[in-house]
PDB file of C-alpha atoms (C1' of nucleotides) in Angstrom:
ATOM      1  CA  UNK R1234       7.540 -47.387 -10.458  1.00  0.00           C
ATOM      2  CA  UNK R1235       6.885 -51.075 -10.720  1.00  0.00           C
ATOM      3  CA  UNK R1236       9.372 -53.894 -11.252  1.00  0.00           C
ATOM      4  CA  UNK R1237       9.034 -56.928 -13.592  1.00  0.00           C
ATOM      5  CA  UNK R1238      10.897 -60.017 -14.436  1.00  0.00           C
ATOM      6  CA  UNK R1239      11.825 -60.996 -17.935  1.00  0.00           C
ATOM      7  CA  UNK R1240      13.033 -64.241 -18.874  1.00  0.00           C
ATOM      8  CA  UNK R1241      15.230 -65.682 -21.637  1.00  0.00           C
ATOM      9  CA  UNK R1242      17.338 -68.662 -23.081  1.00  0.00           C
ATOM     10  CA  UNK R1243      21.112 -67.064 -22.931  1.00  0.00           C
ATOM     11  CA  UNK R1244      21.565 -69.613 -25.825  1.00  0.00           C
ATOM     12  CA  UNK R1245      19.067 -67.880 -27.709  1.00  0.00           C
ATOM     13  CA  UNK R1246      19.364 -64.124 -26.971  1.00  0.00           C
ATOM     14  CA  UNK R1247      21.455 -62.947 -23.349  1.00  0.00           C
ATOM     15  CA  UNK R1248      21.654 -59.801 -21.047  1.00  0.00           C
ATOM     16  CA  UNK R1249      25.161 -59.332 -23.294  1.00  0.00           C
ATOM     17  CA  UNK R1250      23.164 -59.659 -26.191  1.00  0.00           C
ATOM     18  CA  UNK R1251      20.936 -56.580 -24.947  1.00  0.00           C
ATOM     19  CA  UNK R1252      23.727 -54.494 -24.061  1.00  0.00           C
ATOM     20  CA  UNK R1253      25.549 -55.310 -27.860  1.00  0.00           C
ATOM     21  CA  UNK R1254      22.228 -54.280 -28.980  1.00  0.00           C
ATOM     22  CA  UNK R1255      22.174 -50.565 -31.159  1.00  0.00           C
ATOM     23  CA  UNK R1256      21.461 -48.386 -28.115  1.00  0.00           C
ATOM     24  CA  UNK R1257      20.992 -50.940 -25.993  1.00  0.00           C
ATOM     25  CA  UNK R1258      17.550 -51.664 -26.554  1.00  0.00           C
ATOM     26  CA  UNK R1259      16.011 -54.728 -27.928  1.00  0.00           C
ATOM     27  CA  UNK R1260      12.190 -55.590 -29.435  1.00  0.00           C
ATOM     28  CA  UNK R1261      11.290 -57.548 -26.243  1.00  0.00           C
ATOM     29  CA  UNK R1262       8.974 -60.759 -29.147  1.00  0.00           C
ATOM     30  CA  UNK R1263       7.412 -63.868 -29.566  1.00  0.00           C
ATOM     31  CA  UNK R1264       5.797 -63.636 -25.935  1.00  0.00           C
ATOM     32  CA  UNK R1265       2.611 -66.655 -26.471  1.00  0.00           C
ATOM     33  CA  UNK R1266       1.352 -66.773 -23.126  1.00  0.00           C
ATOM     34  CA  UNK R1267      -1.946 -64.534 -22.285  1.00  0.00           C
ATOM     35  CA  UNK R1268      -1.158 -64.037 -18.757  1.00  0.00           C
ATOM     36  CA  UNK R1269       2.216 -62.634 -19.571  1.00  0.00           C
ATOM     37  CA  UNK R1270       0.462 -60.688 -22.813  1.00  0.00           C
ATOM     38  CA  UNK R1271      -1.401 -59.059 -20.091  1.00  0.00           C
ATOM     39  CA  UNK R1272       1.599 -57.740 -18.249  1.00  0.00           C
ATOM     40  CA  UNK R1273       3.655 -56.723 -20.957  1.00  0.00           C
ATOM     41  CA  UNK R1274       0.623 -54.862 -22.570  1.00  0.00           C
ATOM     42  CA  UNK R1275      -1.425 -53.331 -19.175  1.00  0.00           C
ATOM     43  CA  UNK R1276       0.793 -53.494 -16.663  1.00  0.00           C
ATOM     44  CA  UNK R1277       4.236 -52.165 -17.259  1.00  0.00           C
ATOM     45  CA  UNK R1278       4.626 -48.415 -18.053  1.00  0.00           C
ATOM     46  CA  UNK R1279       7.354 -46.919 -19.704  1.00  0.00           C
ATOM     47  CA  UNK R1280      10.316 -46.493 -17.558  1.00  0.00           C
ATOM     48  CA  UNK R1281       9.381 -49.757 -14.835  1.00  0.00           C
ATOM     49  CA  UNK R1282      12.172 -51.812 -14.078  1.00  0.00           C
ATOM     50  CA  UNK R1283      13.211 -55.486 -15.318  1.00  0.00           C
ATOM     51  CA  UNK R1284      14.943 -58.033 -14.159  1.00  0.00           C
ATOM     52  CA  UNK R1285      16.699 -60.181 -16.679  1.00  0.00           C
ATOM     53  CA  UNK R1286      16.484 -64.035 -15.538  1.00  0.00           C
ATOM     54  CA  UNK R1287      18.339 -66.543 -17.612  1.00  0.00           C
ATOM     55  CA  UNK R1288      16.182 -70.106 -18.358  1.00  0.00           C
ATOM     56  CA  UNK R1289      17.372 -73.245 -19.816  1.00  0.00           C
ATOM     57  CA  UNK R1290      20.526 -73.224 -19.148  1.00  0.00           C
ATOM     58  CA  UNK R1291      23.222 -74.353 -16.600  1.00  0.00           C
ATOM     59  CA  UNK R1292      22.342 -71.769 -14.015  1.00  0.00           C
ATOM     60  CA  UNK R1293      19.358 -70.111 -14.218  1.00  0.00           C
ATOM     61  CA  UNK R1294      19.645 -66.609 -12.844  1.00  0.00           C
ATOM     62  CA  UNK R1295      18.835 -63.527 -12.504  1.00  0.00           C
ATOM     63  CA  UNK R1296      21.695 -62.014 -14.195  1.00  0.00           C
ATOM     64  CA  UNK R1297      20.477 -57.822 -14.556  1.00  0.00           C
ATOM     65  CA  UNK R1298      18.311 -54.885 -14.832  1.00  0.00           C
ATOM     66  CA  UNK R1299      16.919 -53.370 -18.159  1.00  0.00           C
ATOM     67  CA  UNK R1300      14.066 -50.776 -18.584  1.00  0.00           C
ATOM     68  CA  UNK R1301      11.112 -50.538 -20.853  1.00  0.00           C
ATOM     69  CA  UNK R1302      10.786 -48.015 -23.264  1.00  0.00           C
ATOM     70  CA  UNK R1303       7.872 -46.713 -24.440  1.00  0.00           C
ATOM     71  CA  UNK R1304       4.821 -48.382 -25.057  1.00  0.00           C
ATOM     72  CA  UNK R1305       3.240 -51.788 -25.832  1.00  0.00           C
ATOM     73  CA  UNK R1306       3.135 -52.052 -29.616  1.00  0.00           C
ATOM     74  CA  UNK R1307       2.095 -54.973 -32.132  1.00  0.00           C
ATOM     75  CA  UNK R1308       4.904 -57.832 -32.095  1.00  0.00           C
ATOM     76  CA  UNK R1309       5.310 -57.975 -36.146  1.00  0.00           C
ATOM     77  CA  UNK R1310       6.391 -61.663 -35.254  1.00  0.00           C
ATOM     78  CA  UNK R1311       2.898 -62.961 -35.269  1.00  0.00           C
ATOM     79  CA  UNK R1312       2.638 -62.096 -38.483  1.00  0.00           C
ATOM     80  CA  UNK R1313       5.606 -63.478 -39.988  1.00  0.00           C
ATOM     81  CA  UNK R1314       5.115 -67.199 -41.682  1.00  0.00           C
ATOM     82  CA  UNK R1315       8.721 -67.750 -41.789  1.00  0.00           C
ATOM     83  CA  UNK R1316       8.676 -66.507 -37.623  1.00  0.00           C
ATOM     84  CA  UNK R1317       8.616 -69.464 -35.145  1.00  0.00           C
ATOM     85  CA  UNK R1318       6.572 -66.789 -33.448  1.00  0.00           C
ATOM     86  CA  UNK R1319       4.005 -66.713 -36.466  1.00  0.00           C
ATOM     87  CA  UNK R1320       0.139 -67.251 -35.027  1.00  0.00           C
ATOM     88  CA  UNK R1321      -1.807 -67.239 -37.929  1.00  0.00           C
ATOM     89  CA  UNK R1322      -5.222 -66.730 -36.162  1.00  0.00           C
ATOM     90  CA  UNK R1323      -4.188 -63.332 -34.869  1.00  0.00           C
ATOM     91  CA  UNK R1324      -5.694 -60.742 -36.822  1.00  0.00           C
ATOM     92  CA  UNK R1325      -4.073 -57.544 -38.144  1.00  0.00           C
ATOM     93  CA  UNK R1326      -6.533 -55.598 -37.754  1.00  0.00           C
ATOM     94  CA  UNK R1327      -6.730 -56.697 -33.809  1.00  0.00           C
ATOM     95  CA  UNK R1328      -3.336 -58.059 -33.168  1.00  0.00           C
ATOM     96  CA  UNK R1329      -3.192 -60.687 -30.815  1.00  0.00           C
ATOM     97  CA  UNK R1330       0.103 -60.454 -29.042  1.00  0.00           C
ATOM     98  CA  UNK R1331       2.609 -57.347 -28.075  1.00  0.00           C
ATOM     99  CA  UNK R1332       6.048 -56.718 -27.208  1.00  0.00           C
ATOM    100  CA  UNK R1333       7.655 -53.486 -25.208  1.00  0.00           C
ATOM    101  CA  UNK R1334      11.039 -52.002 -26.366  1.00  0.00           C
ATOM    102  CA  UNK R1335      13.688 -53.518 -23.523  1.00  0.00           C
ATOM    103  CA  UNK R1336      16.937 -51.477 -23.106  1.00  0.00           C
ATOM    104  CA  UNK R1337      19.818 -52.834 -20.676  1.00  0.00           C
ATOM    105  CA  UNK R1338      20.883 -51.107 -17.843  1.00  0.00           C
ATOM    106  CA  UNK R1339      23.380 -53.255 -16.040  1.00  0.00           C
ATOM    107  CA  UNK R1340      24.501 -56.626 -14.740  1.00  0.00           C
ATOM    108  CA  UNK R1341      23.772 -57.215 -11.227  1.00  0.00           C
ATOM    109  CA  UNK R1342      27.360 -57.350  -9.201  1.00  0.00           C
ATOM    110  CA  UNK R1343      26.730 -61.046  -9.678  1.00  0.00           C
ATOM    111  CA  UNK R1344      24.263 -63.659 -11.179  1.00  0.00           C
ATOM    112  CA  UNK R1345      21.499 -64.542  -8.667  1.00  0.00           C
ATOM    113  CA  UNK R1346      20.685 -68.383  -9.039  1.00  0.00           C
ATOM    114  CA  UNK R1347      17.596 -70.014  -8.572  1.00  0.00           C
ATOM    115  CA  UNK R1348      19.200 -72.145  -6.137  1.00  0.00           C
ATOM    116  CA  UNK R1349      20.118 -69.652  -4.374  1.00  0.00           C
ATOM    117  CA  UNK R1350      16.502 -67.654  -4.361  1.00  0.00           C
ATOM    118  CA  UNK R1351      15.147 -71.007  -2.927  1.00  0.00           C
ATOM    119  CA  UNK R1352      17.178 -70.383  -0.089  1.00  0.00           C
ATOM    120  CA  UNK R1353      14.746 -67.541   0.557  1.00  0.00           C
ATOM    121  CA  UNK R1354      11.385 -69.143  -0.210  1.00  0.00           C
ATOM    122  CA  UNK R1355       9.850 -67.527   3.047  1.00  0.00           C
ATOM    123  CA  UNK R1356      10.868 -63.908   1.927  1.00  0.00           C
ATOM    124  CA  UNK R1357       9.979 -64.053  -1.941  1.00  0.00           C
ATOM    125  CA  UNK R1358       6.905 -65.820  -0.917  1.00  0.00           C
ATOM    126  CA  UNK R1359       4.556 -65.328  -3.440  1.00  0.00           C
ATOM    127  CA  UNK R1360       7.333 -64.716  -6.198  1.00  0.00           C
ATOM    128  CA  UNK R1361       6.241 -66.521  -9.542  1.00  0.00           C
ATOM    129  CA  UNK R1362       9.632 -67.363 -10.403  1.00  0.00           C
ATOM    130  CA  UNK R1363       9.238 -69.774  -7.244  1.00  0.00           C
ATOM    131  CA  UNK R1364       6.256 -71.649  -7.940  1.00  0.00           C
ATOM    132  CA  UNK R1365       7.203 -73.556 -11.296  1.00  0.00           C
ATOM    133  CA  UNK R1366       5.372 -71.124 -13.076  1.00  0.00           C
ATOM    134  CA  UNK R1367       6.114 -71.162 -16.836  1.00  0.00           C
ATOM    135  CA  UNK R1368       4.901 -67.378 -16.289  1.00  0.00           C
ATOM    136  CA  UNK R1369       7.750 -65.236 -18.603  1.00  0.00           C
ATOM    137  CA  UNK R1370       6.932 -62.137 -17.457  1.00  0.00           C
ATOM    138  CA  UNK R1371       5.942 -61.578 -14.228  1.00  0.00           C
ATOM    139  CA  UNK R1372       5.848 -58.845 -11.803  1.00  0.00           C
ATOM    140  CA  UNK R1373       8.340 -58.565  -8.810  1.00  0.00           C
ATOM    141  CA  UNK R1374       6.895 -57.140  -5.857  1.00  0.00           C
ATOM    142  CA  UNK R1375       8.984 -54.113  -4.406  1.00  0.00           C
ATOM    143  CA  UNK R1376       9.967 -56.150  -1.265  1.00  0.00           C
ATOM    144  CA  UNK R1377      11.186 -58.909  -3.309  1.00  0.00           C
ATOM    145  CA  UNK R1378      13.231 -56.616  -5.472  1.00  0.00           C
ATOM    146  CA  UNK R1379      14.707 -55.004  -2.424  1.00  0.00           C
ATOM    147  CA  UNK R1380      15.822 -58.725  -1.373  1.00  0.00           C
ATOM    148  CA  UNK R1381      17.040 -59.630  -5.166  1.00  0.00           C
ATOM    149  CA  UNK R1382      19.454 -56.664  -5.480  1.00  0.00           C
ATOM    150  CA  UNK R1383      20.937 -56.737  -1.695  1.00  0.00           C
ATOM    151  CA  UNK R1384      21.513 -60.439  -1.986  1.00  0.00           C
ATOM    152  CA  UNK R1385      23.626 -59.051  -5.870  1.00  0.00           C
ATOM    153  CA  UNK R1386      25.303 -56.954  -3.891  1.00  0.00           C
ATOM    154  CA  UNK R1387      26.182 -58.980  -1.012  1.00  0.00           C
ATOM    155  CA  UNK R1388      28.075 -61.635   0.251  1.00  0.00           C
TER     156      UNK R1388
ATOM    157  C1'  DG B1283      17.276 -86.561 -21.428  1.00  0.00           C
ATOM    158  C1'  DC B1284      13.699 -87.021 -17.996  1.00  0.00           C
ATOM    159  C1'  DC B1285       9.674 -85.607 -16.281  1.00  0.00           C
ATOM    160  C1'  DA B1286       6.503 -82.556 -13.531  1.00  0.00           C
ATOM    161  C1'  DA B1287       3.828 -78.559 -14.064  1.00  0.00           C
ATOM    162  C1'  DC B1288       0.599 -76.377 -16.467  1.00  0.00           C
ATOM    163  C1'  DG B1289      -1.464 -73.718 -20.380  1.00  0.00           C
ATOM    164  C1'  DT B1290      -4.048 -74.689 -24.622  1.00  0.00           C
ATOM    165  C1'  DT B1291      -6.905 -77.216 -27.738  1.00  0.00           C
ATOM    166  C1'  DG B1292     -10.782 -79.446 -29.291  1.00  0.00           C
ATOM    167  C1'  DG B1293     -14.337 -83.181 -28.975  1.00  0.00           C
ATOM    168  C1'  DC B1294     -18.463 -83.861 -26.931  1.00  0.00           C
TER     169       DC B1294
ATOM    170  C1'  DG O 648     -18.553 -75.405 -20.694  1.00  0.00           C
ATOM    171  C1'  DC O 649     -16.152 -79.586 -19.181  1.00  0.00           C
ATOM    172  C1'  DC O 650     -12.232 -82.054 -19.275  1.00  0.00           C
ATOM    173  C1'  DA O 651      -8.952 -85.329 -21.411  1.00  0.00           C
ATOM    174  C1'  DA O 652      -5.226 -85.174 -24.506  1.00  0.00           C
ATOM    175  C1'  DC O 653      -1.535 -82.839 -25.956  1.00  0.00           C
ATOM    176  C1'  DG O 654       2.418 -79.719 -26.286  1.00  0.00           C
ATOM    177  C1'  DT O 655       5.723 -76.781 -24.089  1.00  0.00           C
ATOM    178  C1'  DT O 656       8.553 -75.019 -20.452  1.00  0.00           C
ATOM    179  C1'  DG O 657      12.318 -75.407 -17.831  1.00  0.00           C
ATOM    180  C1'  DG O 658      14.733 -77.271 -13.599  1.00  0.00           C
ATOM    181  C1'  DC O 659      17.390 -80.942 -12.504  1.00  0.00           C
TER     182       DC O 659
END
DNA sequence: GCCAACGTTGGC
DNA sequence: GCCAACGTTGGC
């Protein structure tokens, strides 16, 4: 089972958001990257794991675990005029862009910070989240997702 | 608020 | 198909 990172502005919807959600499970929209269209749609599989990272905000970090549910389906966003999401050259018909049905699992003992991951640039080598990437989704290899939740649990 | 990184757009 | 300009992301 394969582990992915989602990320989000708290401001604009937070892992307490998800877990206020009914049944815990949020429309996972307005993804506009192709690279991260790619994972969402072909990569995950119902039942992988997510990490929930917080971005753009006073500390940015990995703050818990959801699951996806289900499969990749049309995001109705890009079809919305009034949506900041709306891409008017995606055709119905052939729909552009996708989402995945998130639902919350838990909060990690405590918030991970970036800072703090940096700290362990030599283990999560190769970690997207890392390299500046503007990547928001992006898969977490199992090694680094062993590190992530023993340094939540830990000291 | 600054600015570096980097994906996307569009002229040629 | 190249690549410069542009817009956005997101840490700091």
């Amino acid at each position: 089972m394969a582990c992915w990172l989602l990320k989000t502005e708290p401001d604009t919807f937070s892992l307490d958001d998800l877990a206020a959600r009914p049944a815990q499970t949020e429309p996972w929209d307005g993804v506009r990257n192709y690279q991260a269209r790619n994972f969402l749609r072909d990569g995950m599989q119902p039942g992988d794991e997510v990490f929930i990272y917080h971005s753009s905000c006073a500390v940015p970090a990995i703050v818990g675990l959801a699951d996806v549910v289900g499969p990749a389906r049309p995001d109705p966003s890009q079809f919305d005029p009034h949506s900041p999401y709306y891409d008017p050259r995606s055709d119905r018909d052939n729909p552009r862009w996708v989402l995945r049905d998130i639902r919350y699992r838990s909060h990690l003992p405590r918030p991970l910070p970036l800072a703090e991951l940096r700290l362990h640039a030599a283990q999560l080598e190769g970690f997207a989240l890392l390299q500046r990437s503007r990547l928001s989704v992006m898969p977490v290899a199992p090694g680094h997702r062993n590190l992530i939740l023993q340094l939540a649990a830990g000291a």
